[in-house]
GROMACS .gro file of C-alpha atoms in nm:
model
  180
    1MET     CA    1   0.006   0.013  -0.003
    2SER     CA    2   0.112   0.374  -0.072
    3PRO     CA    3   0.198   0.564   0.201
    4SER     CA    4  -0.086   0.798   0.337
    5PRO     CA    5  -0.097   1.145   0.211
    6PHE     CA    6  -0.125   1.256   0.549
    7ALA     CA    7   0.194   1.119   0.675
    8GLY     CA    8   0.347   1.368   0.915
    9ARG     CA    9   0.016   1.547   0.975
   10ASP     CA   10  -0.126   1.593   1.306
   11ARG     CA   11  -0.432   1.305   1.249
   12ALA     CA   12  -0.676   1.472   1.559
   13ALA     CA   13  -0.630   1.794   1.354
   14LEU     CA   14  -0.703   1.640   1.034
   15ARG     CA   15  -0.963   1.446   1.125
   16LYS     CA   16  -1.151   1.740   1.253
   17HIS     CA   17  -1.105   1.914   0.888
   18LEU     CA   18  -1.202   1.642   0.693
   19SER     CA   19  -1.509   1.508   0.926
   20SER     CA   20  -1.768   1.717   0.834
   21TYR     CA   21  -1.679   1.601   0.434
   22TRP     CA   22  -1.910   1.276   0.374
   23LYS     CA   23  -2.133   1.418   0.560
   24MET     CA   24  -2.163   1.757   0.317
   25GLU     CA   25  -2.160   1.510  -0.004
   26ALA     CA   26  -2.441   1.288   0.157
   27GLY     CA   27  -2.621   1.612   0.196
   28ASN     CA   28  -2.574   1.704  -0.164
   29VAL     CA   29  -2.639   1.326  -0.313
   30LEU     CA   30  -3.042   1.493  -0.228
   31LEU     CA   31  -3.002   1.843  -0.208
   32VAL     CA   32  -2.848   1.927  -0.485
   33PRO     CA   33  -3.090   1.791  -0.762
   34LEU     CA   34  -3.363   1.904  -0.530
   35ILE     CA   35  -3.248   2.284  -0.521
   36VAL     CA   36  -3.227   2.249  -0.947
   37TRP     CA   37  -3.587   2.051  -0.957
   38ALA     CA   38  -3.719   2.365  -0.757
   39MET     CA   39  -3.542   2.642  -0.980
   40VAL     CA   40  -3.657   2.465  -1.299
   41TRP     CA   41  -4.011   2.444  -1.139
   42SER     CA   42  -4.057   2.798  -1.025
   43ALA     CA   43  -3.914   2.897  -1.406
   44GLY     CA   44  -4.193   2.772  -1.475
   45ASP     CA   45  -4.085   2.445  -1.653
   46ALA     CA   46  -4.097   2.086  -1.570
   47PRO     CA   47  -3.835   1.821  -1.505
   48ASP     CA   48  -3.794   1.566  -1.813
   49ALA     CA   49  -3.597   1.247  -1.864
   50ALA     CA   50  -3.271   1.436  -1.961
   51MET     CA   51  -3.287   1.644  -1.635
   52TRP     CA   52  -3.330   1.296  -1.415
   53LEU     CA   53  -3.063   1.127  -1.632
   54GLY     CA   54  -2.818   1.431  -1.531
   55ALA     CA   55  -2.962   1.405  -1.134
   56ALA     CA   56  -2.892   1.093  -1.074
   57ALA     CA   57  -2.584   1.059  -1.197
   58CYS     CA   58  -2.465   1.371  -1.065
   59SER     CA   59  -2.612   1.171  -0.709
   60PHE     CA   60  -2.482   0.839  -0.791
   61LEU     CA   61  -2.093   1.105  -0.803
   62LEU     CA   62  -2.212   1.218  -0.473
   63VAL     CA   63  -2.234   0.913  -0.328
   64VAL     CA   64  -1.904   0.794  -0.437
   65GLY     CA   65  -1.728   1.106  -0.267
   66THR     CA   66  -1.951   1.039   0.074
   67ALA     CA   67  -1.816   0.697   0.045
   68ALA     CA   68  -1.436   0.859  -0.071
   69TRP     CA   69  -1.448   1.063   0.224
   70LEU     CA   70  -1.561   0.798   0.484
   71LEU     CA   71  -1.242   0.616   0.284
   72VAL     CA   72  -1.023   0.913   0.424
   73LEU     CA   73  -1.131   0.903   0.775
   74ALA     CA   74  -1.107   0.453   0.782
   75GLY     CA   75  -0.715   0.482   0.672
   76LEU     CA   76  -0.716   0.782   0.938
   77ASP     CA   77  -0.923   0.607   1.218
   78GLY     CA   78  -0.686   0.332   1.127
   79LYS     CA   79  -0.941   0.042   0.988
   80PRO     CA   80  -0.818  -0.152   0.721
   81ALA     CA   81  -1.112  -0.349   0.683
   82GLN     CA   82  -1.333  -0.041   0.649
   83ALA     CA   83  -1.077   0.122   0.406
   84THR     CA   84  -1.108  -0.193   0.238
   85ARG     CA   85  -1.504  -0.239   0.183
   86LEU     CA   86  -1.490   0.153   0.053
   87VAL     CA   87  -1.226   0.147  -0.200
   88ALA     CA   88  -1.378  -0.199  -0.310
   89PHE     CA   89  -1.739  -0.011  -0.348
   90CYS     CA   90  -1.554   0.275  -0.531
   91ALA     CA   91  -1.364   0.052  -0.735
   92ARG     CA   92  -1.690  -0.105  -0.837
   93ALA     CA   93  -1.870   0.214  -0.897
   94GLU     CA   94  -1.626   0.361  -1.150
   95ILE     CA   95  -1.867   0.159  -1.442
   96VAL     CA   96  -2.185   0.225  -1.257
   97SER     CA   97  -2.056   0.619  -1.243
   98LEU     CA   98  -1.966   0.619  -1.640
   99LEU     CA   99  -2.210   0.395  -1.781
  100LEU     CA  100  -2.505   0.691  -1.611
  101LEU     CA  101  -2.263   0.991  -1.735
  102ALA     CA  102  -2.255   0.893  -2.055
  103ALA     CA  103  -2.677   0.810  -2.035
  104ALA     CA  104  -2.697   1.191  -1.910
  105THR     CA  105  -2.462   1.322  -2.175
  106LEU     CA  106  -2.642   1.134  -2.451
  107ALA     CA  107  -3.001   1.292  -2.290
  108ALA     CA  108  -2.893   1.625  -2.250
  109ALA     CA  109  -2.768   1.678  -2.552
  110SER     CA  110  -3.066   1.550  -2.745
  111ALA     CA  111  -3.257   1.740  -2.529
  112VAL     CA  112  -3.037   2.029  -2.636
  113ILE     CA  113  -3.061   1.942  -3.037
  114THR     CA  114  -3.448   1.893  -3.006
  115GLY     CA  115  -3.575   2.146  -2.833
  116GLY     CA  116  -3.276   2.413  -2.751
  117TRP     CA  117  -3.208   2.572  -2.340
  118PRO     CA  118  -3.544   2.596  -2.154
  119PRO     CA  119  -3.480   2.540  -1.758
  120ARG     CA  120  -3.529   2.170  -1.772
  121THR     CA  121  -3.246   2.131  -2.025
  122LEU     CA  122  -2.980   2.375  -1.945
  123ALA     CA  123  -3.068   2.236  -1.597
  124ALA     CA  124  -2.996   1.812  -1.724
  125ALA     CA  125  -2.661   2.023  -1.864
  126GLY     CA  126  -2.565   2.158  -1.519
  127LEU     CA  127  -2.611   1.848  -1.350
  128THR     CA  128  -2.438   1.611  -1.601
  129LEU     CA  129  -2.135   1.861  -1.559
  130LEU     CA  130  -2.140   1.816  -1.195
  131GLY     CA  131  -2.138   1.444  -1.225
  132TRP     CA  132  -1.842   1.458  -1.476
  133LEU     CA  133  -1.655   1.726  -1.249
  134GLU     CA  134  -1.707   1.526  -0.949
  135TYR     CA  135  -1.617   1.159  -1.169
  136VAL     CA  136  -1.282   1.363  -1.255
  137ASN     CA  137  -1.219   1.478  -0.877
  138TYR     CA  138  -1.270   1.168  -0.756
  139TYR     CA  139  -1.096   0.901  -0.989
  140HIS     CA  140  -0.860   1.047  -1.175
  141TRP     CA  141  -0.708   1.490  -1.054
  142GLN     CA  142  -0.827   1.618  -0.760
  143LEU     CA  143  -1.012   1.944  -0.861
  144GLN     CA  144  -1.137   2.064  -0.516
  145ASN     CA  145  -0.788   2.244  -0.391
  146PHE     CA  146  -0.979   2.577  -0.208
  147ASP     CA  147  -1.042   2.438   0.109
  148SER     CA  148  -0.660   2.324   0.202
  149GLN     CA  149  -0.338   2.565   0.187
  150ILE     CA  150  -0.116   2.294   0.119
  151ASP     CA  151  -0.329   2.242  -0.247
  152ALA     CA  152  -0.377   2.601  -0.311
  153LYS     CA  153  -0.020   2.719  -0.280
  154ARG     CA  154   0.062   2.412  -0.473
  155LEU     CA  155  -0.194   2.522  -0.764
  156VAL     CA  156  -0.080   2.873  -0.750
  157ALA     CA  157   0.275   2.789  -0.776
  158GLY     CA  158   0.190   2.604  -1.104
  159ARG     CA  159   0.286   2.266  -0.983
  160GLY     CA  160  -0.050   2.159  -1.144
  161LEU     CA  161  -0.358   1.934  -0.997
  162ARG     CA  162  -0.297   1.660  -0.760
  163ARG     CA  163  -0.375   1.297  -0.846
  164ALA     CA  164  -0.666   1.204  -0.721
  165HIS     CA  165  -0.616   0.991  -0.357
  166MET     CA  166  -0.905   0.794  -0.398
  167GLY     CA  167  -0.834   0.688  -0.743
  168ARG     CA  168  -0.531   0.646  -0.665
  169ALA     CA  169  -0.637   0.377  -0.405
  170VAL     CA  170  -0.871   0.238  -0.662
  171ARG     CA  171  -0.583   0.115  -0.908
  172ALA     CA  172  -0.434  -0.014  -0.606
  173TRP     CA  173  -0.669  -0.217  -0.512
  174ARG     CA  174  -0.690  -0.343  -0.876
  175ALA     CA  175  -0.390  -0.415  -0.918
  176ARG     CA  176  -0.372  -0.630  -0.604
  177ARG     CA  177  -0.682  -0.775  -0.730
  178ARG     CA  178  -0.521  -0.881  -1.047
  179ARG     CA  179  -0.234  -1.006  -0.862
  180ASN     CA  180  -0.418  -1.231  -0.594
   0.00000   0.00000   0.00000
């Protein structure tokens, strides 16, 4: 297993800093689609299949994000069995994520082509885009760089984006499974 990205940091302070993240992601699983749904209705429009697919993709990636933050906390708490279960879930969820995102992208594109940009189509595109951003953030490149002074300094210094911690854990889990 690769060294912890938290080596050398005060675990209690780091745990305190990160403990609200999984709750925020879990709350957003329902909150984000509900806010978008309310905005669409208040604009005098109604959700359609493209919007619901975008919401499903976005929400599923937020569930994955919840698991990713619980994975970080399991690592900090020294709970390897829990961490293994969470990384296995995240690894298996990747294909589902990609299928949902592909379906949502096709539905949103079709809605734009056939009907332009009414509020429901804008919402479908926005939810789908948010889902893709979550996918990249958790599986490939850490896009969230605004809450950590270390990450913000790295980005401002021109050293680029970090590889996603969960993505690295998923790739390591898959490599171990292939060897066994």
